[in-house]
mmCIF file of C-alpha atoms in Angstrom:
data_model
loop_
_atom_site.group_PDB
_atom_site.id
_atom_site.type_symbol
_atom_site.label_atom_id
_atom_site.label_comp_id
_atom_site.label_asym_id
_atom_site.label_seq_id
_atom_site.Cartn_x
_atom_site.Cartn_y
_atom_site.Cartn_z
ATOM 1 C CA UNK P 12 85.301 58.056 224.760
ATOM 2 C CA UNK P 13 82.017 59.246 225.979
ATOM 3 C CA UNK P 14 81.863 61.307 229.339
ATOM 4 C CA UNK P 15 79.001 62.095 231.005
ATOM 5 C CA UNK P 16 79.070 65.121 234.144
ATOM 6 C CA UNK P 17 75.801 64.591 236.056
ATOM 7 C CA UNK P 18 74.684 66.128 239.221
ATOM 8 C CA UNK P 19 71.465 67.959 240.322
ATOM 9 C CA UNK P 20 70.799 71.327 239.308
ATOM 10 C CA UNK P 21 73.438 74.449 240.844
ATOM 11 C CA UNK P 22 75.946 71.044 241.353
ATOM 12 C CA UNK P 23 78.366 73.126 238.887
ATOM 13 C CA UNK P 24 78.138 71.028 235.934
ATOM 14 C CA UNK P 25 78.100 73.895 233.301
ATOM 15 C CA UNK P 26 80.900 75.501 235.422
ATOM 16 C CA UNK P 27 82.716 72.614 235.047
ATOM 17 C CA UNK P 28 81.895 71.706 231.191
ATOM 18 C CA UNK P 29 84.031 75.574 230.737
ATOM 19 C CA UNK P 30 86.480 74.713 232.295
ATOM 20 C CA UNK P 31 86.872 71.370 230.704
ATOM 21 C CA UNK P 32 86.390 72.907 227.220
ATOM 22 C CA UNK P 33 89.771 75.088 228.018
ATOM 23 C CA UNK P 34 91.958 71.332 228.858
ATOM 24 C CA UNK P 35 90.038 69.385 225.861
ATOM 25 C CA UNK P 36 89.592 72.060 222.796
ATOM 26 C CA UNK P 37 89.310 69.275 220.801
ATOM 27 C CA UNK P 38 86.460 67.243 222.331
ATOM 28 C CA UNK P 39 82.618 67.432 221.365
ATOM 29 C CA UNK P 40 80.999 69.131 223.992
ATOM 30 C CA UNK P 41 76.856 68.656 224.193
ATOM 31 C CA UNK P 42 74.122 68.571 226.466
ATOM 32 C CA UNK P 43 71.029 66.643 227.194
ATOM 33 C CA UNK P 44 68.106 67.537 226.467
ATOM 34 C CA UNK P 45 69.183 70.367 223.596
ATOM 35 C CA UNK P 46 72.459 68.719 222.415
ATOM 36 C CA UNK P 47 70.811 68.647 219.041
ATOM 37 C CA UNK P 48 68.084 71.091 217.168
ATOM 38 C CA UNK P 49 65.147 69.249 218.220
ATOM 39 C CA UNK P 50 66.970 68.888 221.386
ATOM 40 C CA UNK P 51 66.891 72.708 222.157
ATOM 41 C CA UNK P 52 62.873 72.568 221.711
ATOM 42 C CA UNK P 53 62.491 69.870 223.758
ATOM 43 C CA UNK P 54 64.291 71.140 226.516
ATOM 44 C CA UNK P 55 62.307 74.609 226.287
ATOM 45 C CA UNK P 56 59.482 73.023 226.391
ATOM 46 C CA UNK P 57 60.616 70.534 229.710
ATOM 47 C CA UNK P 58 62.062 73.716 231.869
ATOM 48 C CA UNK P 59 59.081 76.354 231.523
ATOM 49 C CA UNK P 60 56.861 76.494 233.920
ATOM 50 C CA UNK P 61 52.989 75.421 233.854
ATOM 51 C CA UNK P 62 52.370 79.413 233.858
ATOM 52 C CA UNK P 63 54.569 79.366 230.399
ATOM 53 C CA UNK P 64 53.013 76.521 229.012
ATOM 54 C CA UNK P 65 49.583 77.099 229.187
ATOM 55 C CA UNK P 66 49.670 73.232 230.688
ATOM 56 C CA UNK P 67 51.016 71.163 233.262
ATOM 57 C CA UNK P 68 53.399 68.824 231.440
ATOM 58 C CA UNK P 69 52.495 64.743 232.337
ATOM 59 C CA UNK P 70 55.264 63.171 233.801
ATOM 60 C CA UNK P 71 54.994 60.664 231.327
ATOM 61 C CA UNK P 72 54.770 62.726 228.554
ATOM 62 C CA UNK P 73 58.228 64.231 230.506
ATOM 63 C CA UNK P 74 59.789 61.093 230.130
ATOM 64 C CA UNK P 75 58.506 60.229 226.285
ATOM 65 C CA UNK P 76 60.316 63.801 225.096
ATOM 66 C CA UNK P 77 63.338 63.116 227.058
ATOM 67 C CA UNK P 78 63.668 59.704 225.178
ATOM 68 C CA UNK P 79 62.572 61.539 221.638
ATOM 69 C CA UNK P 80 65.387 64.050 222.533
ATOM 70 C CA UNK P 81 67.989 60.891 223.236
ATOM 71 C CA UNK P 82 67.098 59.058 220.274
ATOM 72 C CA UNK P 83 67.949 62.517 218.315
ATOM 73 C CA UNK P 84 70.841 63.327 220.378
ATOM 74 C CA UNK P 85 72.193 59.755 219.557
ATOM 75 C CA UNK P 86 71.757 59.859 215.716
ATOM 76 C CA UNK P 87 73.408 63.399 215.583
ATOM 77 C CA UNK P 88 76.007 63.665 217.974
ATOM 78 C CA UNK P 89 77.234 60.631 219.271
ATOM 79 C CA UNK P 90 77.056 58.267 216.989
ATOM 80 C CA UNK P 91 78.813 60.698 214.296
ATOM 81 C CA UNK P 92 81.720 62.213 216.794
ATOM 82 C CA UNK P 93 81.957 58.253 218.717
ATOM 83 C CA UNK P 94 85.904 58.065 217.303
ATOM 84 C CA UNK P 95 86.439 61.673 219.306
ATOM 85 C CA UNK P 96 86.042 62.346 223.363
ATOM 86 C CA UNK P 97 82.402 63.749 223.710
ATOM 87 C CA UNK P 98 81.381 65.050 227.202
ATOM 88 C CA UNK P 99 78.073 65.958 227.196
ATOM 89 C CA UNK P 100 76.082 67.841 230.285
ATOM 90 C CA UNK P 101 73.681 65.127 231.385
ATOM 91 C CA UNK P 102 73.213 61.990 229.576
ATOM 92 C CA UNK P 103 70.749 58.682 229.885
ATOM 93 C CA UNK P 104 71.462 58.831 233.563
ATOM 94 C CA UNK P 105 69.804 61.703 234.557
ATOM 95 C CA UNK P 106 66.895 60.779 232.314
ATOM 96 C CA UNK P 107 66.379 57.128 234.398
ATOM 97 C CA UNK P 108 67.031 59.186 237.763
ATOM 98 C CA UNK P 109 64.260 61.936 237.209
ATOM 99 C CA UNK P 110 61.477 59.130 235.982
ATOM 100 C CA UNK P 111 60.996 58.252 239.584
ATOM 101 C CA UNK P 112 57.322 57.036 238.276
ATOM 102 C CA UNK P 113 58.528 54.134 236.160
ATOM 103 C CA UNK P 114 60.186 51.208 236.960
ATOM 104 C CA UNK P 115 64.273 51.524 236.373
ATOM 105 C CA UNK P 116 64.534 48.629 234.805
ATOM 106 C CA UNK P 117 61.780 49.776 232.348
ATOM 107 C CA UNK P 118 63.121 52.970 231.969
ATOM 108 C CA UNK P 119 66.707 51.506 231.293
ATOM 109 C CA UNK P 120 65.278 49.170 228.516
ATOM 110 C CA UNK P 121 63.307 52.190 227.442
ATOM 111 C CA UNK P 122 66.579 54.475 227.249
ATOM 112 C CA UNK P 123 68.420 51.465 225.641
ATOM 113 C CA UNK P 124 66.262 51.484 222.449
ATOM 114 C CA UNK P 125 66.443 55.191 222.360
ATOM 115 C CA UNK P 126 70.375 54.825 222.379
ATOM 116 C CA UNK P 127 70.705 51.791 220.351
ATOM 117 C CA UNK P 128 72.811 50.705 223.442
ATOM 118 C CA UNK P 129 75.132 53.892 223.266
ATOM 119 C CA UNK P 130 76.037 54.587 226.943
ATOM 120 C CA UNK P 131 78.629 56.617 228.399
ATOM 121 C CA UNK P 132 81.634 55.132 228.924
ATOM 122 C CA UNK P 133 82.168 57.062 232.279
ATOM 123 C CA UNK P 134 79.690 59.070 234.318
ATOM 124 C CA UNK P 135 80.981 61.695 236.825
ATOM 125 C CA UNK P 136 78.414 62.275 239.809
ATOM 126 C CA UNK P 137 79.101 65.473 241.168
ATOM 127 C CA UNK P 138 77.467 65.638 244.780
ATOM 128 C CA UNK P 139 75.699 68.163 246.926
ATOM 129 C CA UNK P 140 75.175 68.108 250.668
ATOM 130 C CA UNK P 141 71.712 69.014 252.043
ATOM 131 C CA UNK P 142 73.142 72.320 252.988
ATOM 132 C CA UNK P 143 74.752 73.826 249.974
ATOM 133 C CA UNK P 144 72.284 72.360 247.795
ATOM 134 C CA UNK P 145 70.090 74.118 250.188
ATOM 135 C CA UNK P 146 72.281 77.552 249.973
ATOM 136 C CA UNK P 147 72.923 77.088 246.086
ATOM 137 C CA UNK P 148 69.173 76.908 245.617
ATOM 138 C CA UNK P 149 68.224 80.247 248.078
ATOM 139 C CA UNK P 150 70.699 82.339 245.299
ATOM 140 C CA UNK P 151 69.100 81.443 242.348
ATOM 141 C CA UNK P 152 65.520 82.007 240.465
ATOM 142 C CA UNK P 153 64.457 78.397 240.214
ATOM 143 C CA UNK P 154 63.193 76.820 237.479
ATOM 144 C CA UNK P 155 60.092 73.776 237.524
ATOM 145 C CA UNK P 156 62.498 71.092 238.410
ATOM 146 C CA UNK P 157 64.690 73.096 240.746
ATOM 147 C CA UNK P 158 60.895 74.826 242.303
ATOM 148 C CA UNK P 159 59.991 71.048 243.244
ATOM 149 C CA UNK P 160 62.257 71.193 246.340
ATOM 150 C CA UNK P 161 65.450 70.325 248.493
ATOM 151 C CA UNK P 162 64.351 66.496 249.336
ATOM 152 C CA UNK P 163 62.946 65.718 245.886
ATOM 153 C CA UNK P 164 66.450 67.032 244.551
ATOM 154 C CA UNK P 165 68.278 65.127 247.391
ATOM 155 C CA UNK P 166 66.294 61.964 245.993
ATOM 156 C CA UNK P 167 67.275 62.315 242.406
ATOM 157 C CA UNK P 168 70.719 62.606 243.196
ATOM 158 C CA UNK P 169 70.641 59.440 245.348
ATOM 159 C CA UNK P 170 68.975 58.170 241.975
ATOM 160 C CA UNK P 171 71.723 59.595 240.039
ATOM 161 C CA UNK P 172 74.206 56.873 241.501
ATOM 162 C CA UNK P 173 71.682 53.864 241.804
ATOM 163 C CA UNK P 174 71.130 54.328 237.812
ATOM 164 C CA UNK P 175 74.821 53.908 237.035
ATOM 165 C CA UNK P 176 75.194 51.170 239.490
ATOM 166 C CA UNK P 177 72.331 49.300 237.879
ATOM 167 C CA UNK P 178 73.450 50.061 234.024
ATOM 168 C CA UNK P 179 77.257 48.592 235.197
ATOM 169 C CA UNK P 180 78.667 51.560 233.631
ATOM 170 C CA UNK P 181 81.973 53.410 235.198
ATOM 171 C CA UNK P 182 81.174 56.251 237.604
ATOM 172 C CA UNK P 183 82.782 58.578 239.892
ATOM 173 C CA UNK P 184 81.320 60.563 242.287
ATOM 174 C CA UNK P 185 82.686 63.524 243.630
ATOM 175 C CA UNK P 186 82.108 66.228 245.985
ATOM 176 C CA UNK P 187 80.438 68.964 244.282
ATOM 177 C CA UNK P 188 81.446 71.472 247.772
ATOM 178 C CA UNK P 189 85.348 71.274 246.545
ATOM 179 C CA UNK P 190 86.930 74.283 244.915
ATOM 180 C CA UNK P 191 85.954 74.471 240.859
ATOM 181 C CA UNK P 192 90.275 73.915 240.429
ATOM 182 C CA UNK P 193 89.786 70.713 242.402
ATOM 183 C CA UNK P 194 86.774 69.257 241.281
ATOM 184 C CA UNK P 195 88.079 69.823 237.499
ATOM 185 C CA UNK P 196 91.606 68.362 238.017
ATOM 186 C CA UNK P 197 89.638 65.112 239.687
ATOM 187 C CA UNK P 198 87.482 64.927 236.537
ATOM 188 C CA UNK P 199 90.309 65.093 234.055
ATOM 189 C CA UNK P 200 92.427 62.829 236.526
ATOM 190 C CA UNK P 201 89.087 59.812 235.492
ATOM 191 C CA UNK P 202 89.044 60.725 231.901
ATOM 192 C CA UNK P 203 92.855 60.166 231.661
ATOM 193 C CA UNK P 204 92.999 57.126 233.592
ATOM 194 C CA UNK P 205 90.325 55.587 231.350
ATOM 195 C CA UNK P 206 91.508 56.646 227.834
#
């Protein structure tokens, strides 16, 4: 079974990936981008700033190493671990959410070729309101997504849960405000019911 946790940034997805690691010790844990070698370069490359780069990175050129880093991701870690659970930090979803330039339908066909078709079998939305994204955010040095703002954040989570609907795939979403206990016992609660 493949589980993907997706959420804007300071949502608590890495919070809870720990604390799903301690309930599954068994399952494949990854991440997208930098679930796989080339992975981690891509994604160092995606979160440093213009400063860092030398270069403002294209947003299609954005999109293009996010579907380089899937088509990787895909060929190392799910396809090879698709007999075990896998719950990966961001998946295909979040990749069709952020490419707000390009059609969804283009981007899902896109994604689909990059995955040979591999989606997750159940995405897990966690949600922010306006005001603790907006509180999360103040507490934390932001990096190039995260400096683009509140409403562009607010718009990619929206995005988050029209991607899903449009792929037909299995999603929950859940309020990203609760207690980490809560919000964890609700996630493992979905993957149970759907084993």
């Amino acid at each position: 079974m493949y589980v993907a946790i997706e959420g804007v940034d300071t949502c608590g997805k890495s919070t809870q990936i720990s604390l799903l690691r301690a309930h599954y010790p068994q399952a494949v844990f990854t991440k997208e981008p930098g679930g796989s070698v080339l992975g981690e370069h891509i994604r160092e490359l995606i979160l440093s700033t213009p400063q860092e780069q030398g270069f403002t990175l294209d947003e299609y050129a954005e999109f293009f190493l996010f579907l380089a880093d899937r088509a990787q991701h895909c060929a190392q870690v799910l396809h090879p671990f698709r007999d075990r659970l896998i719950i990966s930090d961001r998946s295909v979803i979040s990749s069709i959410a952020y490419a707000k330039h390009i059609d969804m339908a283009q981007s899902i066909a896109l994604n689909h070729c990059a995955l040979r078709g591999y989606f997750p079998d159940l995405v897990v939305i966690l949600e922010l309101e306006e005001k603790h994204l907006a509180k999360r955010l103040g507490q934390k040095a932001k990096d190039c997504i995260e400096s683009r703002g509140i409403a562009y954040l607010l718009e990619i989570q929206a995005r988050l849960i029209e991607a899903s609907k449009r792929m037909g795939l299995r999603y929950y979403v859940i309020n990203a405000s609760k207690s980490k206990s809560e919000i964890c016992e609700e996630i493992i609660h979905y993957i149970k019911e759907h084993s």
